[in-house]
CSV table of C-alpha atoms in Angstrom, one decimal:
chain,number,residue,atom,x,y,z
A,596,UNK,CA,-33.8,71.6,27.2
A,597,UNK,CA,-37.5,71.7,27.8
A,598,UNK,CA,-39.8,69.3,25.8
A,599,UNK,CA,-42.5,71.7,25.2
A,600,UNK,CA,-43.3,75.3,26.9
A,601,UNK,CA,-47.2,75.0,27.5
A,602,UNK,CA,-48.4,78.2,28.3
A,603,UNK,CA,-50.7,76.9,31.9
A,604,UNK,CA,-47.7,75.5,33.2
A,605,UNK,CA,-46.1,79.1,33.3
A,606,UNK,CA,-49.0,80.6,34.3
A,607,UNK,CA,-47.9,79.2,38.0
A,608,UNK,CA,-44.6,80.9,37.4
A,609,UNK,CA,-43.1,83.6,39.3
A,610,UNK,CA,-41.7,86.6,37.7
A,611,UNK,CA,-37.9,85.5,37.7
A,612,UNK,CA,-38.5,82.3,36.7
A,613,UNK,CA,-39.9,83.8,34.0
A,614,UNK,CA,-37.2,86.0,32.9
A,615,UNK,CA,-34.9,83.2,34.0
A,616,UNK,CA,-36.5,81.3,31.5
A,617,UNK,CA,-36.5,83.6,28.9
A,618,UNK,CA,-32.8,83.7,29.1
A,619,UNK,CA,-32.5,80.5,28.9
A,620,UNK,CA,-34.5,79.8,25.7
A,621,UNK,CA,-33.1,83.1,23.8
A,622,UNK,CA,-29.8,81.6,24.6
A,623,UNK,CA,-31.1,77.8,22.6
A,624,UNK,CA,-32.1,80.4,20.4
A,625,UNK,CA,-28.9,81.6,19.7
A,626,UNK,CA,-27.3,78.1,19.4
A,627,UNK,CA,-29.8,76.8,16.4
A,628,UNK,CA,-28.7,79.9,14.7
A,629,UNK,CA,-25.1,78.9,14.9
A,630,UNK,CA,-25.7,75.5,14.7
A,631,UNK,CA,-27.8,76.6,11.2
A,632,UNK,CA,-25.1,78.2,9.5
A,633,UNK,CA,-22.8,75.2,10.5
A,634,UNK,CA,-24.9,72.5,8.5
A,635,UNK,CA,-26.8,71.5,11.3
A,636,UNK,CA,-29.1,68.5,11.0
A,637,UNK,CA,-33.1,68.5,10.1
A,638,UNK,CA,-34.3,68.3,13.7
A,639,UNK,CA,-32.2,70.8,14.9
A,640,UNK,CA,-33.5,72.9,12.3
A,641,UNK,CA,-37.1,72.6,13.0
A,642,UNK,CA,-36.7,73.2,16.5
A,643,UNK,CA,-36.1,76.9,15.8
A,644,UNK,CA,-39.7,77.8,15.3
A,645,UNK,CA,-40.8,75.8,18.3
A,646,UNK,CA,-38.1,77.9,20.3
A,647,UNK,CA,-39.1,81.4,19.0
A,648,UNK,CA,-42.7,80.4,19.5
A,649,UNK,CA,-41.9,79.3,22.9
A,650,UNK,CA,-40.3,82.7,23.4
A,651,UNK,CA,-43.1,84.1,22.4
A,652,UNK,CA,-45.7,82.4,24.7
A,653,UNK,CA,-43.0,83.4,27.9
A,654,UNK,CA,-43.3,86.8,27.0
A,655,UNK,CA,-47.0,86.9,26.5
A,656,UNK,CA,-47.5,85.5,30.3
A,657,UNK,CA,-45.0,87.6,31.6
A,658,UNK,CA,-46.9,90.7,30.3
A,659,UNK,CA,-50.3,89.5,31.4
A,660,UNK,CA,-49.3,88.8,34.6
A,661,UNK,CA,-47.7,92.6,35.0
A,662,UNK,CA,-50.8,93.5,33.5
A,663,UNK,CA,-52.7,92.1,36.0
A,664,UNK,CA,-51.0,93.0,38.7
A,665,UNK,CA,-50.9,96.8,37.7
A,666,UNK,CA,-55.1,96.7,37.7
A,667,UNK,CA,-55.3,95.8,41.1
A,668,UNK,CA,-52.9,98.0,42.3
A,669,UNK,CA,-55.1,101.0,39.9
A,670,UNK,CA,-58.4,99.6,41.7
A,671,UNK,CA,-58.5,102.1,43.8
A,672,UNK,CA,-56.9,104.8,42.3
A,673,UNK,CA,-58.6,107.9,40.4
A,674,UNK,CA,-56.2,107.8,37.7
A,675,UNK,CA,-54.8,105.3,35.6
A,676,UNK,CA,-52.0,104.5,32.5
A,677,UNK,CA,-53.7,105.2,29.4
A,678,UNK,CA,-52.6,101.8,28.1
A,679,UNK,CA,-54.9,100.5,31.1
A,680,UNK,CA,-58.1,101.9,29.7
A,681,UNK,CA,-60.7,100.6,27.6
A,682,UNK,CA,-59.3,101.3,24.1
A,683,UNK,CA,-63.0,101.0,22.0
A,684,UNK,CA,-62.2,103.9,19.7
A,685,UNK,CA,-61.2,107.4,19.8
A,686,UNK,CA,-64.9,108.9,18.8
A,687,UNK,CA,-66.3,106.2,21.7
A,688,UNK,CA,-63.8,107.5,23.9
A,689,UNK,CA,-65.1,111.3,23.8
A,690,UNK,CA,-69.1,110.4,23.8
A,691,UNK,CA,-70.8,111.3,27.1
A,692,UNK,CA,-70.5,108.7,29.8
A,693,UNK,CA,-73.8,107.1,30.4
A,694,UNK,CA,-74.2,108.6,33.4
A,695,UNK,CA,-73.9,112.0,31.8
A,696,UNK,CA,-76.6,111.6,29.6
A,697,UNK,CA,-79.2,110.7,32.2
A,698,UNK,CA,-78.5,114.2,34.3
A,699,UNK,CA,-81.6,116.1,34.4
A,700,UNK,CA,-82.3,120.0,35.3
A,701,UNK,CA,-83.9,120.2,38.3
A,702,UNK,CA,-86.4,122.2,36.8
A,703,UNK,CA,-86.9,119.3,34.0
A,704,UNK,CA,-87.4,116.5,37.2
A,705,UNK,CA,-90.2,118.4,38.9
A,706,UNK,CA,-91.9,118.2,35.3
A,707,UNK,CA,-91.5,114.6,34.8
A,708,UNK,CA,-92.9,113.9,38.6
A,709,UNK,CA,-95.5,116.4,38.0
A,710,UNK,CA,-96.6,116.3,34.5
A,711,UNK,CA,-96.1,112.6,33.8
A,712,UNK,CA,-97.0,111.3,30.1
A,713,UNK,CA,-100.0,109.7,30.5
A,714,UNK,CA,-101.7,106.7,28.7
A,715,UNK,CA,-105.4,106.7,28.2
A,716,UNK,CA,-107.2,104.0,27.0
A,717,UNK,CA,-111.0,103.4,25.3
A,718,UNK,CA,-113.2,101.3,26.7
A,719,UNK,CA,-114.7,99.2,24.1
B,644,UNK,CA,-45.7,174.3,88.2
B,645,UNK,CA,-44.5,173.9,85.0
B,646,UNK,CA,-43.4,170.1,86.0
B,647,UNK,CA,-47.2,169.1,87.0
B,648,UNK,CA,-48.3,171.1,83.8
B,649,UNK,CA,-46.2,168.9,81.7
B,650,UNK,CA,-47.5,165.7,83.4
B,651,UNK,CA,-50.8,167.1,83.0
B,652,UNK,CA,-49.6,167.6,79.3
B,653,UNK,CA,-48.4,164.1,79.0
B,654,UNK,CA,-51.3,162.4,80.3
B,655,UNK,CA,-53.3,164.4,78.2
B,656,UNK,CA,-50.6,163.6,75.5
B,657,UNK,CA,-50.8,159.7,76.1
B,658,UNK,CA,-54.7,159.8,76.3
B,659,UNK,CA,-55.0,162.1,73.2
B,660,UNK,CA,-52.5,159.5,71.1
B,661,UNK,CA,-54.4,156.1,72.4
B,662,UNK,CA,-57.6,158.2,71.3
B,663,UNK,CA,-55.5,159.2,68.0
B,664,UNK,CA,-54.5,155.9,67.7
B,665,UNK,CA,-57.7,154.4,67.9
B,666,UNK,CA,-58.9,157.4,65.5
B,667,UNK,CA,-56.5,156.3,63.1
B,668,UNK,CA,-57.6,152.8,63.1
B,669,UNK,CA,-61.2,153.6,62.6
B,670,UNK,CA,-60.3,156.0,59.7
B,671,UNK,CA,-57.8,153.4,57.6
B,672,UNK,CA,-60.5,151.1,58.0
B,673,UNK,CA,-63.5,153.5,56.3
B,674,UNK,CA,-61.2,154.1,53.4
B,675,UNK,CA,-60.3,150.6,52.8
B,676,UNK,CA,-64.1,149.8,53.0
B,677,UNK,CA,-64.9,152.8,50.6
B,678,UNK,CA,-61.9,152.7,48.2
B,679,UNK,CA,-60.6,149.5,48.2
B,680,UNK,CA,-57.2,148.6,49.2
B,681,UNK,CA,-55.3,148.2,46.0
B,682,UNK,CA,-54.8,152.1,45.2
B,683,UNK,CA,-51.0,152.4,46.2
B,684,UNK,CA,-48.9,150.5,43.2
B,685,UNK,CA,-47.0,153.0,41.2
B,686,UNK,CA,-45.7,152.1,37.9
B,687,UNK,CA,-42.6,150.2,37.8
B,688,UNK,CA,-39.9,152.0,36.1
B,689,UNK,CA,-38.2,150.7,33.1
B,690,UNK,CA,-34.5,150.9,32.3
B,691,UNK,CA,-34.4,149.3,28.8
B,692,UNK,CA,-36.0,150.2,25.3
B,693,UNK,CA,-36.5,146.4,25.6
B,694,UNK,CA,-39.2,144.2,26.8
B,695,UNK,CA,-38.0,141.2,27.6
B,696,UNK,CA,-40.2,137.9,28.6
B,697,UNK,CA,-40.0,137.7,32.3
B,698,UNK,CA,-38.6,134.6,34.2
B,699,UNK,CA,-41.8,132.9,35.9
B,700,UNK,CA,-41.5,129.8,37.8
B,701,UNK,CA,-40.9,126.8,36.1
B,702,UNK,CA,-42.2,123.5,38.3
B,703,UNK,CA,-40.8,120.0,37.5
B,704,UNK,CA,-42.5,116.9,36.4
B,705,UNK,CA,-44.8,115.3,39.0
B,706,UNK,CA,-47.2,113.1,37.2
B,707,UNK,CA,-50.4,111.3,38.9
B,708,UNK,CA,-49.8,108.2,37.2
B,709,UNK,CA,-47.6,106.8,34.7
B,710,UNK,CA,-48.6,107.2,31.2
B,711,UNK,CA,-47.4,103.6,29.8
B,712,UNK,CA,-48.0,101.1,32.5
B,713,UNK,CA,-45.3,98.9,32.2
B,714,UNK,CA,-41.9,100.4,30.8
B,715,UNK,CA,-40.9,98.1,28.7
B,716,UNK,CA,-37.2,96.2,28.7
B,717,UNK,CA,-34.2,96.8,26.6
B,718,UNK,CA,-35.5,96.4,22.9
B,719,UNK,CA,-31.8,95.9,21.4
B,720,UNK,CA,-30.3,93.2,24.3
B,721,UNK,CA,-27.6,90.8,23.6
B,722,UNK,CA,-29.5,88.5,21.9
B,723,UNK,CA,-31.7,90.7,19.1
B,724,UNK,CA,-27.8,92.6,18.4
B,725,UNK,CA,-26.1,89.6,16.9
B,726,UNK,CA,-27.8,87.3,14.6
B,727,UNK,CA,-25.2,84.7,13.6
B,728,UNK,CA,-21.5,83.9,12.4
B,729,UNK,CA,-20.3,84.1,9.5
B,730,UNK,CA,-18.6,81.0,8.1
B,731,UNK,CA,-17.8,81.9,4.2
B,732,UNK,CA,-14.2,81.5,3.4
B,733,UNK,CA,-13.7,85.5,3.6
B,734,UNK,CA,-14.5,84.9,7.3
B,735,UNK,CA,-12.4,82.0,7.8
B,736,UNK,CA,-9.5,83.8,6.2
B,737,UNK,CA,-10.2,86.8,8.8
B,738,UNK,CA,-10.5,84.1,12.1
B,739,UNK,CA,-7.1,82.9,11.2
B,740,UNK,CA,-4.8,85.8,10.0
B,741,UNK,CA,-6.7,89.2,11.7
B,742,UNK,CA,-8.3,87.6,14.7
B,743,UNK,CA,-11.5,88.6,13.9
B,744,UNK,CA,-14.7,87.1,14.2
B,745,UNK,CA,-17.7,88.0,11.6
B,746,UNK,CA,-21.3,88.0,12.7
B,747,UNK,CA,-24.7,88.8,10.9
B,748,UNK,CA,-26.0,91.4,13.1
B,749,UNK,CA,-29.0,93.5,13.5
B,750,UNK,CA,-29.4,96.5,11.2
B,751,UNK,CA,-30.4,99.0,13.7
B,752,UNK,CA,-27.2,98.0,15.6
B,753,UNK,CA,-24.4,100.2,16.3
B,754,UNK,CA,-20.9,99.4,17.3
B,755,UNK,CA,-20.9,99.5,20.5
B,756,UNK,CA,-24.0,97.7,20.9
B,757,UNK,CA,-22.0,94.9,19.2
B,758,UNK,CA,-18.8,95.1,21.0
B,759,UNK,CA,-21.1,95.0,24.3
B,760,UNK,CA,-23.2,92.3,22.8
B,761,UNK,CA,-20.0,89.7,22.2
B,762,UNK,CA,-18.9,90.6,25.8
B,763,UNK,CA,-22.1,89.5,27.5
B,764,UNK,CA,-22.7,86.6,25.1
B,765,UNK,CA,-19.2,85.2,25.0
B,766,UNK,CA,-16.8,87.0,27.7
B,767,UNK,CA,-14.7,88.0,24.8
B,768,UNK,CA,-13.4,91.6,24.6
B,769,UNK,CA,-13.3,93.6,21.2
B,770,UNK,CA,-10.5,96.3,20.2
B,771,UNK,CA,-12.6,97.4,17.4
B,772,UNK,CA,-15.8,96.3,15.2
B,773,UNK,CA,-16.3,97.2,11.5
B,774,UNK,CA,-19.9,97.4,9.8
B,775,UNK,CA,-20.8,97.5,6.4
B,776,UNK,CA,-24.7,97.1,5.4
B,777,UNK,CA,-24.8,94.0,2.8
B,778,UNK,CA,-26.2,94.5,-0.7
B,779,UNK,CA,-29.6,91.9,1.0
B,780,UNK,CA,-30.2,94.1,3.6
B,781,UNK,CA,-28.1,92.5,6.5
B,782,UNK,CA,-25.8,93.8,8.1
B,783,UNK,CA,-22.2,92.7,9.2
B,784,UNK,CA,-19.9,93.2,11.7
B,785,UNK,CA,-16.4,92.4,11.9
B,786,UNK,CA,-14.9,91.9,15.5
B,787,UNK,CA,-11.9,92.5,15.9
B,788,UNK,CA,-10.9,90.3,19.3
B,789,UNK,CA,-7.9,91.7,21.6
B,790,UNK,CA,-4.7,89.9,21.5
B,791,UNK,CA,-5.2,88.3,24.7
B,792,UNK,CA,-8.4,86.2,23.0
B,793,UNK,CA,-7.7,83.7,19.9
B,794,UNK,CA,-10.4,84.0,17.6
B,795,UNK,CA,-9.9,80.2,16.4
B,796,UNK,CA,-10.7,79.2,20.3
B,797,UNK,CA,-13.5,81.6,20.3
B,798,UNK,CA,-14.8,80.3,17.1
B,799,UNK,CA,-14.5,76.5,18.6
B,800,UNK,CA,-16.3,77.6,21.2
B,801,UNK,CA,-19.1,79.2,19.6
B,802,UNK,CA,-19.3,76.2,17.8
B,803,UNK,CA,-19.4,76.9,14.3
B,804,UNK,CA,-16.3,76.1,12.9
């Protein structure tokens, strides 16, 4: 029975240690439920929100590492899983890339180059 | 006579259908540059009153990427089926006289989610599982253990006897 789950120590984890782990504590889980309905004492009580929180923390590394992993892998791919790009919001989403607001007409370059704005000033 | 003049004719024959031949070519070839080359589909004949959609080809799935990155895992496993035991009198009675064991168990659970659950959790098979959905919202399950499994062991087991 682990003390404590501490979220940097799993960070070093491998992936079925992880799920290994995961097991394990959905199993403790499990056991303060029985141990609950069987008049179990204070402690044991208690240590049913530390489990599911632990649980919870397992989980969360898991996904961030699969997370992780999958963005390196998209690096240098064209397309990737929708639940991989930036989320912002859906009008944000359809606006013109940044890019695509700066193109120019060729015809509107050749201005700019040739008929610059100009800035005049009076001498005092 | 007649045998050189039908050489003679032959010759003539074979130059006159390499020059025809040639002819030929030259000809198809202003037409097609002058009319185009699409002028020869008749109409297809129809045999029913009936028009019916046509088949066209129908291609299988072959994305370029996944649309959900990761797929997630099993959302109903072992563990999110069954909740808890039950250890009212009711479910005592049932331990001891039907061999039964009654659990608190997930409300989007089915049967044989349950039966599968108490066979990974606790290597105990089930001949049959009753639900009923409680008046609170939870549901229960009875199991009804095989008669090669004693549901007082089980329970000992489990520990919450």
């Amino acid at each position: 029975m682990p003390g404590k789950v501490k979220a940097y120590e799993l960070q070093s984890k491998s992936k079925n240690d992880l799920g290994k782990q995961l097991t394990e504590l959905k199993n403790e889980l499990l056991t303060l439920r029985v141990q609950k309905i069987a008049g179990g004492s204070a402690s044991k009580l208690t240590k049913i929100n530390t489990v599911r929180k632990s649980i919870a923390r397992v989980l969360t590394v898991t996904n961030q590492k699969a997370r992780q992993n999958l963005r390196e892998y998209y690096k240098t791919k064209k397309y990737l899983p929708l639940d991989l790009r930036p989320k912002k919001t859906r009008a944000i989403r359809r606006r013109l890339t940044s890019h695509e607001k700066s193109l120019k007409t060729l015809k509107q370059r050749k201005k700019d180059i040739h008929f610059p704005q100009r800035k005049y000033a009076v001498k005092a | 006579m007649a045998a050189t003049k039908s050489t003679k004719g032959k010759a003539a024959a074979a130059k006159n259908s390499k020059a025809g031949a040639k002819d030929a070519k030259a000809k198809s070839a202003k037409k097609a540059a002058l009319q185009g080359v699409h002028g020869h589909h008749s109409r297809k004949t129809r045999f029913s009153v009936s028009f019916h959609r046509p088949k066209t080809l129908r291609l299988p799935r072959d994305p370029k990427y996944p649309r959900t990155s990761i797929p997630h895992a099993p959302r109903m496993d072992q563990f999110r089926t069954i909740v808890s035991p039950l250890n009212t009198e009711s479910a005592m009675k049932k331990i001891e006289e039907h061999n039964t064991l009654v659990f608190l168990v997930d409300i989007k659970s089915n049967k044989r989610q349950i039966k599968d659950a108490v066979k990974k959790l606790w290597d105990v098979q089930a001949a049959k599982v009753n639900t009923l959905i409680r008046p609170d919202g939870k549901k229960k399950a009875y199991v009804r253990l095989t008669a090669d499994h004693d549901a007082l062991d089980v329970a000992n087991k489990i520990g919450f006897i």
